[in-house]
């Protein structure tokens, strides 16, 4: 299994500012993902964080708004830029275990409120 | 595009009842299916993982079945307890190491 931590656990931010969320895994993993869960909704994939190269973004998400870094196999950051109230969500990182048949493990999430 | 639907959206039962949560998906070419539990304000906890070649998985009072050809999965919870109250999410992946497509979840409330 993989143990994932996220920082911060929650934050309240002002419109127009940016917040960087950190995701740390206790072991090296191949795949890391960032999801968003808007209030009352299910999880939506933002992007796949690729180690040593640019992230792969899903339709509707762009690098200028959600820049992602992944400097090594255990760490990634997601920045929510130029925030608006519509960005208020829970942001979760997840990883796939060592085997492709393994489960996905999720971090505890970062609850973001934008005023 | 894969779509995942969960029925019912919400369910309220008295303690001790057996219950079934349903999940359906539109594209049967899945790699695996997972059931997660999400508690309010918290992340997801994996409950059961079923590979596409499997028919069911069991863990304690939980049993998940998979009928890939018909695009359906069920999560059976036996002898429900108040501690089972949470939102249950179904998610499918199309290949190994791939992302998950989630349903909207079933919000379960088990009353004492």
PDB file of C-alpha atoms in Angstrom, chain A residues 22-103:
ATOM      1  CA  UNK A  22       1.689  19.482  -1.994  1.00  0.00           C
ATOM      2  CA  UNK A  23       1.363  15.713  -2.282  1.00  0.00           C
ATOM      3  CA  UNK A  24       3.942  13.408  -0.704  1.00  0.00           C
ATOM      4  CA  UNK A  25       3.975   9.602  -1.053  1.00  0.00           C
ATOM      5  CA  UNK A  26       5.890   7.266   1.232  1.00  0.00           C
ATOM      6  CA  UNK A  27       7.221   5.163  -1.660  1.00  0.00           C
ATOM      7  CA  UNK A  28       8.207   5.603  -5.282  1.00  0.00           C
ATOM      8  CA  UNK A  29       5.249   5.360  -7.628  1.00  0.00           C
ATOM      9  CA  UNK A  30       4.935   5.510 -11.357  1.00  0.00           C
ATOM     10  CA  UNK A  31       1.632   7.282 -11.758  1.00  0.00           C
ATOM     11  CA  UNK A  32       0.336  10.275  -9.824  1.00  0.00           C
ATOM     12  CA  UNK A  33      -2.916  12.040 -10.523  1.00  0.00           C
ATOM     13  CA  UNK A  34      -4.752  15.152  -9.393  1.00  0.00           C
ATOM     14  CA  UNK A  35      -8.523  15.158  -9.008  1.00  0.00           C
ATOM     15  CA  UNK A  36     -11.057  17.812  -8.122  1.00  0.00           C
ATOM     16  CA  UNK A  37     -14.304  17.260  -6.257  1.00  0.00           C
ATOM     17  CA  UNK A  38     -16.665  20.196  -6.441  1.00  0.00           C
ATOM     18  CA  UNK A  39     -19.405  20.506  -3.810  1.00  0.00           C
ATOM     19  CA  UNK A  40     -22.003  17.777  -4.233  1.00  0.00           C
ATOM     20  CA  UNK A  41     -20.181  16.272  -7.194  1.00  0.00           C
ATOM     21  CA  UNK A  42     -18.001  13.271  -7.797  1.00  0.00           C
ATOM     22  CA  UNK A  43     -14.322  13.317  -8.594  1.00  0.00           C
ATOM     23  CA  UNK A  44     -13.072  14.739 -11.870  1.00  0.00           C
ATOM     24  CA  UNK A  45      -9.549  14.160 -13.123  1.00  0.00           C
ATOM     25  CA  UNK A  46      -7.523  17.338 -13.624  1.00  0.00           C
ATOM     26  CA  UNK A  47      -4.261  15.890 -14.895  1.00  0.00           C
ATOM     27  CA  UNK A  48      -1.672  13.162 -14.726  1.00  0.00           C
ATOM     28  CA  UNK A  49       1.552  14.354 -13.113  1.00  0.00           C
ATOM     29  CA  UNK A  50       4.484  13.031 -15.152  1.00  0.00           C
ATOM     30  CA  UNK A  51       7.898  12.787 -13.569  1.00  0.00           C
ATOM     31  CA  UNK A  52      10.422  14.914 -15.436  1.00  0.00           C
ATOM     32  CA  UNK A  53       8.013  16.201 -18.055  1.00  0.00           C
ATOM     33  CA  UNK A  54       4.925  18.321 -18.451  1.00  0.00           C
ATOM     34  CA  UNK A  55       1.680  17.104 -16.945  1.00  0.00           C
ATOM     35  CA  UNK A  56      -1.050  15.657 -19.143  1.00  0.00           C
ATOM     36  CA  UNK A  57      -4.245  17.654 -18.724  1.00  0.00           C
ATOM     37  CA  UNK A  58      -7.824  16.516 -19.212  1.00  0.00           C
ATOM     38  CA  UNK A  59     -10.280  18.391 -21.376  1.00  0.00           C
ATOM     39  CA  UNK A  60     -11.360  21.578 -19.654  1.00  0.00           C
ATOM     40  CA  UNK A  61      -8.190  21.982 -17.592  1.00  0.00           C
ATOM     41  CA  UNK A  62      -5.179  24.022 -18.694  1.00  0.00           C
ATOM     42  CA  UNK A  63      -1.633  24.431 -17.484  1.00  0.00           C
ATOM     43  CA  UNK A  64      -1.916  28.182 -16.938  1.00  0.00           C
ATOM     44  CA  UNK A  65      -4.726  27.647 -14.441  1.00  0.00           C
ATOM     45  CA  UNK A  66      -3.444  24.440 -12.822  1.00  0.00           C
ATOM     46  CA  UNK A  67       0.346  24.218 -13.153  1.00  0.00           C
ATOM     47  CA  UNK A  68       1.705  20.920 -11.865  1.00  0.00           C
ATOM     48  CA  UNK A  69       5.203  19.901 -10.903  1.00  0.00           C
ATOM     49  CA  UNK A  70       6.597  16.444 -10.274  1.00  0.00           C
ATOM     50  CA  UNK A  71      10.302  16.650  -9.552  1.00  0.00           C
ATOM     51  CA  UNK A  72      10.666  13.015  -8.428  1.00  0.00           C
ATOM     52  CA  UNK A  73       8.744   9.750  -7.959  1.00  0.00           C
ATOM     53  CA  UNK A  74       7.385  10.599  -4.509  1.00  0.00           C
ATOM     54  CA  UNK A  75       6.319  14.243  -4.699  1.00  0.00           C
ATOM     55  CA  UNK A  76       4.049  16.507  -6.728  1.00  0.00           C
ATOM     56  CA  UNK A  77       2.471  19.934  -6.436  1.00  0.00           C
ATOM     57  CA  UNK A  78      -0.693  21.406  -7.907  1.00  0.00           C
ATOM     58  CA  UNK A  79      -1.158  25.158  -8.048  1.00  0.00           C
ATOM     59  CA  UNK A  80      -4.588  26.704  -8.390  1.00  0.00           C
ATOM     60  CA  UNK A  81      -3.921  30.057 -10.022  1.00  0.00           C
ATOM     61  CA  UNK A  82      -5.888  33.286 -10.083  1.00  0.00           C
ATOM     62  CA  UNK A  83      -8.600  31.717  -7.976  1.00  0.00           C
ATOM     63  CA  UNK A  84     -12.305  32.451  -8.166  1.00  0.00           C
ATOM     64  CA  UNK A  85     -15.154  31.152  -5.980  1.00  0.00           C
ATOM     65  CA  UNK A  86     -15.806  28.477  -8.632  1.00  0.00           C
ATOM     66  CA  UNK A  87     -12.476  26.898  -7.674  1.00  0.00           C
ATOM     67  CA  UNK A  88     -13.811  26.059  -4.218  1.00  0.00           C
ATOM     68  CA  UNK A  89     -13.434  22.288  -4.118  1.00  0.00           C
ATOM     69  CA  UNK A  90     -11.622  19.417  -2.542  1.00  0.00           C
ATOM     70  CA  UNK A  91      -8.416  18.662  -4.403  1.00  0.00           C
ATOM     71  CA  UNK A  92      -7.062  15.134  -4.093  1.00  0.00           C
ATOM     72  CA  UNK A  93      -3.924  13.481  -5.328  1.00  0.00           C
ATOM     73  CA  UNK A  94      -3.820   9.780  -6.000  1.00  0.00           C
ATOM     74  CA  UNK A  95      -1.261   7.181  -6.971  1.00  0.00           C
ATOM     75  CA  UNK A  96      -1.368   3.716  -8.426  1.00  0.00           C
ATOM     76  CA  UNK A  97       0.442   1.050  -6.468  1.00  0.00           C
ATOM     77  CA  UNK A  98       3.499  -0.752  -7.712  1.00  0.00           C
ATOM     78  CA  UNK A  99       1.570  -3.170  -9.905  1.00  0.00           C
ATOM     79  CA  UNK A 100      -0.747  -2.108 -12.685  1.00  0.00           C
ATOM     80  CA  UNK A 101      -3.363  -4.318 -11.091  1.00  0.00           C
ATOM     81  CA  UNK A 102      -3.075  -2.532  -7.790  1.00  0.00           C
ATOM     82  CA  UNK A 103      -5.631  -0.246  -6.295  1.00  0.00           C
TER      83      UNK A 103
END
